[in-house]
Tab-separated table of C-alpha atoms in Angstrom:
chain	number	residue	atom	x	y	z
A	182	MET	CA	0.642	2.543	7.939
A	183	ASN	CA	3.768	0.464	7.779
A	184	GLU	CA	5.764	3.633	8.304
A	185	LYS	CA	3.605	4.605	11.263
A	186	PHE	CA	4.183	1.434	13.214
A	187	ALA	CA	7.635	0.306	12.155
A	188	PRO	CA	10.209	1.242	14.807
A	189	GLU	CA	12.833	2.129	12.161
A	190	ILE	CA	12.576	4.442	9.171
A	191	LEU	CA	11.633	2.589	5.986
A	192	GLN	CA	12.508	3.187	2.339
A	193	HIS	CA	11.003	6.471	1.115
A	194	LYS	CA	8.190	5.734	-1.339
A	195	SER	CA	9.115	8.615	-3.635
A	196	ASP	CA	7.208	7.380	-6.713
A	197	LEU	CA	4.038	7.051	-4.724
A	198	VAL	CA	4.488	10.420	-3.020
A	199	ASP	CA	5.130	12.150	-6.369
A	200	THR	CA	2.100	10.549	-7.986
A	201	ILE	CA	-0.159	11.501	-5.118
A	202	GLN	CA	1.121	15.070	-5.105
A	203	GLN	CA	0.419	15.338	-8.838
A	204	LEU	CA	-3.053	13.881	-8.411
A	205	LEU	CA	-3.752	16.320	-5.592
A	206	GLU	CA	-2.844	19.216	-7.891
A	207	THR	CA	-4.964	18.073	-10.831
A	208	GLN	CA	-7.817	17.462	-8.455
A	209	ALA	CA	-7.469	20.988	-7.058
A	210	GLU	CA	-7.691	22.330	-10.627
A	211	ARG	CA	-10.743	20.246	-11.326
A	212	ILE	CA	-12.421	21.657	-8.234
A	213	THR	CA	-11.792	25.255	-9.303
A	214	GLU	CA	-13.270	24.452	-12.701
A	215	LEU	CA	-16.517	23.245	-11.163
A	216	SER	CA	-19.198	25.882	-11.311
A	217	GLU	CA	-19.954	27.830	-8.165
A	218	ARG	CA	-23.535	26.659	-8.193
A	219	ASP	CA	-22.594	23.021	-7.961
A	220	PHE	CA	-22.100	23.306	-4.253
A	221	LEU	CA	-22.707	19.649	-3.385
A	222	LEU	CA	-20.290	18.313	-5.978
A	223	ARG	CA	-17.636	20.798	-4.945
A	224	SER	CA	-17.801	19.858	-1.301
A	225	ILE	CA	-17.675	16.145	-2.110
A	226	TYR	CA	-14.563	16.598	-4.227
A	227	GLU	CA	-12.965	18.841	-1.653
A	228	MET	CA	-13.638	16.353	1.106
A	229	GLU	CA	-12.032	13.521	-0.824
A	230	ARG	CA	-9.040	15.683	-1.648
A	231	GLU	CA	-8.622	16.591	1.998
A	232	ARG	CA	-8.746	12.960	3.054
A	233	VAL	CA	-5.930	12.042	0.669
A	234	GLU	CA	-3.895	15.115	1.571
A	235	TYR	CA	-4.235	14.283	5.250
A	236	LEU	CA	-2.909	10.776	4.696
A	237	LEU	CA	0.096	12.090	2.776
A	238	ARG	CA	0.818	14.551	5.569
A	239	VAL	CA	0.670	11.842	8.218
A	240	TYR	CA	3.139	9.801	6.190
A	241	LEU	CA	5.637	12.628	5.731
A	242	ARG	CA	5.294	13.891	9.285
A	243	THR	CA	5.811	10.423	10.737
A	244	ARG	CA	9.068	10.240	8.821
A	245	LEU	CA	10.187	13.645	10.076
A	246	GLN	CA	9.458	12.548	13.647
A	247	LYS	CA	11.666	9.516	13.168
A	248	ILE	CA	14.423	11.560	11.527
A	249	THR	CA	14.661	13.951	14.465
A	250	LYS	CA	14.489	11.115	16.966
A	251	TYR	CA	17.195	9.022	15.299
A	252	ALA	CA	19.179	11.968	13.885
A	253	ILE	CA	22.549	10.842	15.258
A	254	HIS	CA	21.985	7.239	14.330
A	255	ILE	CA	21.049	8.278	10.766
A	256	GLY	CA	24.129	10.500	10.534
A	257	THR	CA	26.398	7.500	11.131
A	258	SER	CA	24.740	5.056	8.773
A	259	VAL	CA	24.962	5.430	4.989
A	260	GLU	CA	22.520	2.560	4.577
A	261	VAL	CA	19.811	4.370	6.525
A	262	GLN	CA	20.537	7.639	4.681
A	263	SER	CA	19.823	5.886	1.393
A	264	ARG	CA	16.260	5.288	2.567
A	265	LEU	CA	15.573	9.026	2.794
A	266	SER	CA	14.386	11.316	0.053
A	267	GLU	CA	16.646	14.189	-1.002
A	268	SER	CA	14.858	16.824	1.036
A	269	GLU	CA	14.690	14.496	4.034
A	270	ARG	CA	18.439	13.952	3.780
A	271	SER	CA	19.225	17.662	3.826
A	272	PHE	CA	16.771	18.131	6.693
A	273	ALA	CA	18.488	15.374	8.657
A	274	GLN	CA	21.890	16.908	7.989
A	275	GLN	CA	20.893	20.411	9.004
A	276	TYR	CA	19.124	19.133	12.083
A	277	LEU	CA	22.217	17.237	13.136
A	278	GLU	CA	24.452	20.277	12.609
A	279	LEU	CA	22.165	22.488	14.649
A	280	TYR	CA	22.070	19.887	17.361
A	281	LYS	CA	25.851	19.672	17.481
A	282	GLU	CA	26.166	23.450	17.627
A	283	HIS	CA	23.680	23.519	20.451
A	284	MET	CA	25.599	20.883	22.381
A	285	ASP	CA	28.879	22.724	21.818
A	286	ALA	CA	27.438	26.002	23.005
A	287	SER	CA	25.511	24.729	25.985
A	288	ILE	CA	27.841	22.086	27.391
A	289	TRP	CA	31.370	21.969	26.045
A	290	ASN	CA	31.926	25.720	26.121
A	291	SER	CA	30.227	26.368	29.424
A	292	ALA	CA	32.472	24.257	31.655
A	293	ASP	CA	36.166	23.500	31.725
A	294	CYS	CA	36.010	21.044	28.924
A	295	GLU	CA	38.757	22.425	26.709
A	296	MET	CA	41.171	19.817	27.930
A	297	LEU	CA	38.885	16.927	26.989
A	298	PRO	CA	39.966	15.100	23.844
A	299	ALA	CA	37.643	15.595	20.868
A	300	LYS	CA	36.975	11.878	20.812
A	301	LEU	CA	35.071	12.135	24.068
A	302	LYS	CA	32.893	14.895	22.687
A	303	ASP	CA	31.738	12.838	19.720
A	304	LEU	CA	27.950	12.708	20.067
A	305	SER	CA	27.567	9.526	18.050
A	306	LYS	CA	29.528	7.653	20.727
A	307	MET	CA	27.076	8.585	23.457
A	308	ALA	CA	24.619	5.779	23.729
A	309	THR	CA	21.998	7.782	25.584
A	310	LEU	CA	21.902	10.495	22.919
A	311	ALA	CA	22.374	8.389	19.805
A	312	VAL	CA	19.019	6.661	20.058
A	313	GLN	CA	18.803	3.511	18.003
A	314	PRO	CA	15.508	2.245	16.636
A	315	LYS	CA	14.255	-0.624	18.794
A	316	THR	CA	13.803	-3.209	16.108
A	317	SER	CA	13.081	-5.891	18.685
A	318	SER	CA	9.892	-4.142	19.822
A	319	HIS	CA	6.549	-5.792	19.190
A	320	VAL	CA	4.092	-4.737	16.492
A	321	PHE	CA	0.636	-5.735	15.294
A	322	ALA	CA	0.634	-7.162	11.789
A	323	ARG	CA	-2.015	-8.326	9.340
A	324	VAL	CA	-0.941	-11.255	7.179
A	325	MET	CA	-1.685	-10.590	3.499
A	326	ARG	CA	-0.547	-13.987	2.156
A	327	ASP	CA	0.642	-17.304	3.589
A	328	CYS	CA	4.261	-17.087	4.718
A	329	GLU	CA	7.029	-19.653	4.880
A	330	PRO	CA	7.665	-20.756	8.481
A	331	PHE	CA	10.400	-18.695	10.152
A	332	THR	CA	11.925	-18.365	13.618
A	333	LEU	CA	11.406	-15.238	15.697
A	334	SER	CA	15.053	-14.980	16.718
A	335	ASP	CA	18.321	-16.839	16.267
A	336	ARG	CA	17.980	-18.412	19.681
A	337	ALA	CA	14.413	-19.565	19.290
A	338	GLU	CA	13.815	-23.028	17.873
A	339	GLU	CA	10.090	-22.727	17.551
A	340	GLN	CA	8.939	-22.040	14.009
A	341	VAL	CA	6.196	-19.552	13.357
A	342	GLU	CA	3.795	-19.965	10.488
A	343	LEU	CA	1.543	-17.136	9.370
A	344	LYS	CA	-1.639	-17.751	7.415
A	345	ARG	CA	-3.388	-15.228	5.194
A	346	GLY	CA	-5.883	-13.024	7.044
A	347	GLU	CA	-4.420	-13.563	10.510
A	348	LEU	CA	-3.802	-10.698	12.891
A	349	VAL	CA	-0.794	-11.158	15.171
A	350	LEU	CA	1.347	-9.335	17.703
A	351	LEU	CA	5.023	-10.227	17.353
A	352	PRO	CA	8.553	-8.759	17.258
A	353	TYR	CA	9.313	-6.403	14.367
A	354	GLN	CA	12.772	-7.671	13.456
A	355	PRO	CA	11.912	-10.969	11.716
A	356	LEU	CA	9.077	-9.192	9.893
A	357	ALA	CA	11.173	-6.498	8.179
A	358	ASN	CA	11.581	-8.444	4.918
A	359	LEU	CA	7.970	-9.620	4.887
A	360	ILE	CA	6.874	-5.989	5.194
A	361	SER	CA	8.960	-4.735	2.299
A	362	ASP	CA	7.699	-7.473	-0.025
A	363	GLY	CA	4.117	-6.873	1.074
A	364	SER	CA	3.438	-10.264	2.700
A	365	VAL	CA	2.392	-8.568	5.929
A	366	CYS	CA	1.132	-5.083	6.740
A	367	LEU	CA	1.579	-3.368	10.061
A	368	THR	CA	-1.674	-2.215	11.581
B	170	MET	CA	-7.746	15.746	22.707
B	171	GLY	CA	-6.775	18.789	20.699
B	172	SER	CA	-5.295	18.696	17.235
B	173	ARG	CA	-1.873	17.429	18.187
B	174	ALA	CA	-0.655	14.684	15.909
B	175	SER	CA	-0.183	11.255	17.370
B	176	GLU	CA	3.344	9.948	17.748
B	177	ALA	CA	4.847	7.347	15.488
B	178	GLY	CA	3.726	3.944	16.674
B	179	SER	CA	0.360	5.049	18.016
B	180	LEU	CA	-2.989	6.253	16.717
B	181	ARG	CA	-5.736	8.348	18.243
B	182	ALA	CA	-9.261	6.985	18.143
B	183	SER	CA	-10.245	9.655	15.630
B	184	GLU	CA	-7.467	8.508	13.322
B	185	VAL	CA	-8.709	4.922	13.517
B	186	ALA	CA	-12.158	6.232	12.584
B	187	TYR	CA	-10.636	7.955	9.558
B	188	PHE	CA	-9.523	4.612	8.139
B	189	ALA	CA	-12.958	3.114	8.630
B	190	GLY	CA	-14.227	5.850	6.277
B	191	GLU	CA	-12.959	3.916	3.253
B	192	THR	CA	-15.227	0.910	3.897
B	193	ALA	CA	-17.746	0.338	1.093
B	194	ILE	CA	-21.352	0.879	2.163
B	195	GLN	CA	-24.519	0.345	0.167
B	196	ILE	CA	-26.832	3.310	-0.300
B	197	VAL	CA	-30.022	4.077	-2.186
B	198	PRO	CA	-29.506	7.558	-3.652
B	199	ARG	CA	-32.277	10.115	-3.799
B	200	ILE	CA	-30.423	12.264	-6.322
B	201	LYS	CA	-28.600	11.894	-9.603
B	202	LEU	CA	-24.832	12.344	-9.463
B	203	ASP	CA	-22.375	11.908	-12.343
B	204	VAL	CA	-19.373	9.655	-12.084
B	205	LEU	CA	-17.139	10.994	-9.326
B	206	GLN	CA	-13.511	11.102	-10.480
B	207	PHE	CA	-11.761	10.699	-7.177
B	208	ILE	CA	-8.042	10.508	-6.498
B	209	CYS	CA	-8.607	7.026	-5.055
B	210	GLY	CA	-10.539	5.911	-8.163
B	211	ASP	CA	-13.924	6.584	-9.722
B	212	VAL	CA	-17.241	6.165	-7.993
B	213	PRO	CA	-19.849	5.095	-10.579
B	214	GLU	CA	-22.790	7.317	-11.476
B	215	LEU	CA	-25.538	7.528	-8.851
B	216	LYS	CA	-29.159	7.290	-9.986
B	217	PRO	CA	-32.210	7.786	-7.789
B	218	ASN	CA	-33.471	4.505	-6.313
B	219	PHE	CA	-30.680	2.418	-7.796
B	220	PRO	CA	-28.628	0.889	-4.958
B	221	ALA	CA	-24.910	1.686	-5.215
B	222	GLU	CA	-21.729	1.160	-3.212
B	223	VAL	CA	-19.818	4.194	-1.968
B	224	PRO	CA	-17.177	4.782	0.744
B	225	LEU	CA	-18.611	5.190	4.244
B	226	TRP	CA	-17.560	8.853	4.527
B	227	LEU	CA	-19.473	9.714	1.336
B	228	ALA	CA	-22.500	7.705	2.463
B	229	VAL	CA	-22.599	9.641	5.736
B	230	PHE	CA	-22.003	12.933	3.908
B	231	LEU	CA	-24.986	12.317	1.603
B	232	ARG	CA	-27.168	10.965	4.396
B	233	LYS	CA	-26.619	14.076	6.508
B	234	ARG	CA	-27.988	16.146	3.599
B	235	ASP	CA	-30.850	13.715	3.092
B	236	LYS	CA	-29.625	12.780	-0.384
B	237	CYS	CA	-29.697	9.048	0.178
B	238	ARG	CA	-30.870	6.175	2.345
B	239	ILE	CA	-28.260	3.851	3.817
B	240	VAL	CA	-28.697	0.096	3.487
B	241	VAL	CA	-27.690	-1.560	6.758
B	242	PRO	CA	-24.865	-4.071	6.157
B	243	ALA	CA	-25.922	-7.682	6.723
B	244	TRP	CA	-23.652	-8.159	9.748
B	245	LEU	CA	-25.284	-5.199	11.505
B	246	GLU	CA	-28.826	-6.581	11.178
B	247	ALA	CA	-30.375	-7.491	14.516
B	248	GLU	CA	-30.724	-11.186	13.655
B	249	ASN	CA	-27.139	-11.630	12.524
B	250	LEU	CA	-25.823	-9.670	15.474
B	251	ALA	CA	-27.691	-12.023	17.815
B	252	GLY	CA	-25.965	-14.925	16.057
B	253	THR	CA	-22.621	-13.199	16.494
B	254	LEU	CA	-23.299	-12.715	20.193
B	255	ASP	CA	-24.077	-16.446	20.562
B	256	ASP	CA	-20.865	-17.262	18.759
B	257	GLU	CA	-18.995	-14.868	21.003
B	258	LYS	CA	-20.369	-16.584	24.128
B	259	ARG	CA	-19.867	-20.131	22.851
B	260	HIS	CA	-16.209	-19.788	21.894
B	261	GLN	CA	-14.295	-18.253	24.756
B	262	ASP	CA	-10.954	-18.775	23.043
B	263	ARG	CA	-11.539	-16.691	19.929
B	264	PHE	CA	-13.363	-13.635	18.626
B	265	ALA	CA	-16.442	-13.962	16.429
B	266	GLN	CA	-16.119	-12.734	12.861
B	267	LEU	CA	-16.950	-9.074	12.361
B	268	PRO	CA	-15.570	-6.453	9.986
B	269	TYR	CA	-12.233	-5.026	11.148
B	270	HIS	CA	-13.815	-1.592	11.597
B	271	TYR	CA	-17.099	-2.824	13.062
B	272	VAL	CA	-17.074	-0.459	16.066
B	273	GLU	CA	-16.549	2.657	13.961
B	274	ILE	CA	-18.937	1.689	11.142
B	275	ALA	CA	-21.685	0.826	13.614
B	276	LYS	CA	-21.190	4.085	15.481
B	277	GLU	CA	-21.343	6.200	12.314
B	278	LEU	CA	-24.423	4.427	10.990
B	279	LEU	CA	-26.275	4.369	14.304
B	280	THR	CA	-25.633	8.072	14.765
B	281	HIS	CA	-26.268	9.425	11.300
B	282	ALA	CA	-28.610	6.905	9.703
B	283	SER	CA	-30.790	5.954	12.662
B	284	GLU	CA	-33.981	6.482	10.623
B	285	ASP	CA	-32.858	3.929	8.039
B	286	ILE	CA	-32.417	1.191	10.635
B	287	VAL	CA	-35.242	-0.943	11.942
B	288	ASP	CA	-34.799	-2.451	15.438
B	289	ILE	CA	-32.245	0.221	16.222
B	290	HIS	CA	-32.627	-0.223	20.003
B	291	GLN	CA	-32.178	-3.948	19.779
B	292	ILE	CA	-29.111	-3.487	17.585
B	293	ARG	CA	-27.615	-1.044	20.074
B	294	ASN	CA	-28.161	-3.451	22.966
B	295	VAL	CA	-26.782	-6.528	21.248
B	296	LEU	CA	-23.824	-4.565	19.965
B	297	ALA	CA	-23.034	-3.345	23.474
B	298	ASP	CA	-23.265	-6.960	24.725
B	299	ILE	CA	-20.913	-8.138	22.021
B	300	GLU	CA	-18.446	-5.392	22.855
B	301	ASP	CA	-18.595	-6.325	26.554
B	302	HIS	CA	-17.887	-9.974	25.870
B	303	ARG	CA	-15.013	-9.155	23.572
B	304	ARG	CA	-13.583	-6.690	26.055
B	305	ALA	CA	-13.603	-9.395	28.729
B	306	LYS	CA	-11.775	-11.735	26.355
B	307	VAL	CA	-9.185	-9.057	25.608
B	308	GLU	CA	-8.575	-8.481	29.304
B	309	ARG	CA	-8.233	-12.189	29.990
B	310	GLY	CA	-5.868	-12.401	27.055
B	311	LEU	CA	-3.733	-9.582	28.421
B	312	ARG	CA	-3.462	-11.291	31.806
B	313	ASN	CA	-2.250	-14.439	30.074
B	314	ILE	CA	0.743	-12.728	28.532
B	315	ASP	CA	3.862	-14.017	30.283
B	316	ALA	CA	7.590	-14.409	29.779
B	317	ASP	CA	7.144	-17.350	27.394
B	318	THR	CA	4.856	-15.410	25.099
B	319	SER	CA	6.604	-14.513	21.881
B	320	ILE	CA	3.636	-14.188	19.567
B	321	VAL	CA	0.007	-13.331	20.259
B	322	ARG	CA	-2.614	-14.257	17.700
B	323	VAL	CA	-5.567	-11.893	17.757
B	324	SER	CA	-7.417	-12.699	14.516
B	325	ASN	CA	-10.781	-10.960	14.164
B	326	LEU	CA	-9.949	-8.353	16.769
B	327	GLY	CA	-11.424	-5.001	15.712
B	328	ALA	CA	-9.367	-1.925	14.862
B	329	MET	CA	-10.595	0.028	17.897
B	330	GLU	CA	-10.095	-2.929	20.212
B	331	LEU	CA	-6.597	-3.396	18.887
B	332	ASN	CA	-5.764	0.277	19.175
B	333	ARG	CA	-6.867	0.298	22.800
B	334	ILE	CA	-4.435	-2.431	23.828
B	335	ARG	CA	-1.656	-1.575	21.383
B	336	LEU	CA	0.743	0.104	23.789
B	337	VAL	CA	-0.056	-2.026	26.830
B	338	ALA	CA	0.338	-5.348	25.061
B	339	ALA	CA	3.386	-4.411	23.006
B	340	ARG	CA	5.132	-2.888	26.017
B	341	ALA	CA	4.462	-5.907	28.209
B	342	LEU	CA	6.039	-8.181	25.607
B	343	ASN	CA	8.954	-5.787	25.088
B	344	ASP	CA	9.637	-5.716	28.829
B	345	PHE	CA	9.547	-9.492	29.116
B	346	ARG	CA	11.953	-9.736	26.252
B	347	THR	CA	14.403	-7.269	27.816
B	348	LEU	CA	14.304	-9.185	31.109
B	349	ASP	CA	14.702	-12.436	29.243
B	350	VAL	CA	17.908	-11.238	27.595
B	351	HIS	CA	19.284	-10.151	30.967
B	352	ALA	CA	18.348	-13.459	32.539
B	353	ALA	CA	19.965	-15.410	29.713
B	354	SER	CA	23.227	-13.511	30.122
B	355	GLY	CA	23.287	-14.207	33.868
B	356	SER	CA	24.958	-17.468	34.947
B	357	GLY	CA	23.442	-20.708	36.257
B	358	GLY	CA	21.535	-20.788	39.517
B	359	SER	CA	21.778	-17.089	40.319
B	360	GLY	CA	20.306	-16.381	36.894
B	361	ILE	CA	17.119	-18.167	37.825
B	362	GLY	CA	16.943	-16.184	41.039
B	363	VAL	CA	17.211	-12.961	39.071
B	364	THR	CA	14.484	-14.021	36.695
B	365	GLY	CA	12.164	-14.843	39.554
B	366	ALA	CA	12.814	-11.542	41.284
B	367	THR	CA	12.430	-9.369	38.218
B	368	ARG	CA	9.456	-11.196	36.865
B	369	ALA	CA	7.149	-10.203	39.707
B	370	PRO	CA	7.115	-6.445	39.056
B	371	THR	CA	6.621	-7.022	35.352
B	372	MET	CA	3.534	-9.111	36.024
B	373	GLY	CA	2.491	-6.057	37.958
B	374	THR	CA	2.920	-4.004	34.807
B	375	VAL	CA	0.531	-6.271	32.961
B	376	GLY	CA	-1.955	-5.970	35.798
B	377	ALA	CA	-1.551	-2.214	35.847
B	378	GLY	CA	-2.055	-2.262	32.103
B	379	GLY	CA	-5.341	-4.057	32.640
B	380	GLU	CA	-6.399	-1.444	35.172
B	381	ARG	CA	-5.377	1.338	32.834
B	382	LEU	CA	-7.395	-0.387	30.164
B	383	GLU	CA	-10.420	-0.561	32.398
B	384	ALA	CA	-10.071	3.085	33.337
B	385	ALA	CA	-9.809	4.029	29.678
B	386	LEU	CA	-12.879	1.967	28.870
B	387	ARG	CA	-14.844	3.616	31.649
B	388	ARG	CA	-13.828	7.024	30.327
B	389	ARG	CA	-14.989	6.017	26.880
B	390	ASP	CA	-18.349	4.824	28.217
B	391	ARG	CA	-18.882	8.127	29.962
B	392	MET	CA	-18.191	9.957	26.724
B	393	ARG	CA	-21.109	8.168	25.008
């Protein structure tokens, strides 16, 4: 759920994804081994398997959505690229290349743009196209353990203290570290 | 609704209901079932007439096939709900304590296990009252959001209630923040003028959000 509600793309949880994929496979084998007559048991196991599979899909698809949305931004930042899995990285790269080709074909080649310097055509310099994640946007968070008081921004003087079990709506940015160490969960 | 996936940063009501499915619910099985080796962990052996705890989705699955009886959770008993309603009325500044997924759990149980619940009509009524009171609090809360709001504490708000206001509330705060940055970068007296002028339409956004909320709630009521 953190991935779902965080405005930026988070570190890929590859260990977890691998484990779940393995479990899904063994579970599929177990289901085929169940006898045909045991209809009830089969459907229960299948239902549970589908629930887990669904969750995994939501996770991966949410990441793909973010990759396409922030493709240009990701292409310029090595730090963000390191958060992607291998297949996500190649997807991001190919997507970006296709996008550039499309822009070349549909805009730069269609009008008298040959005289424009290449610098002007650099997509990553166009603020409206290179969408940046809005890390200042507000998110709902559940507090898993008591947190040290912190300020919401550099300008703010007011300290915020979060107590275990609270549910709060606040800006994402100061939460980023608390999310990765599990002190708060987005919800 | 269709099967389109929700965007990052938002959830459809059916997706919220999915998460409620993991809540542990007590059942009294009518059948014998060996240990279930699930991906999420084992569910202990079920024996007829021995109460056991299983995830809500499994409880509903078994109940639909008449393989178990569902034990109503304590908070959903008519007496306790009445207490919750009192609490809800007495404290206008906070929400009474209920499980995070109370709306979804109650709906599932009232729909699929209605024969296992005594006082089902009373429970329905009180539950609707509680939801009304909480909805009013949420709306009042939304109207109170202003430019000085940097953090909103909503402890004990339910998952459905939260999901309903997610975009409205977050957007209102985001907008205030954007305006705030602009105002801060403006200079002296004229800066204040700008803040005053731009603030009015944003208050309108919050109001419109409230109206949108009400419209959405009315739609939901019709769907029942």
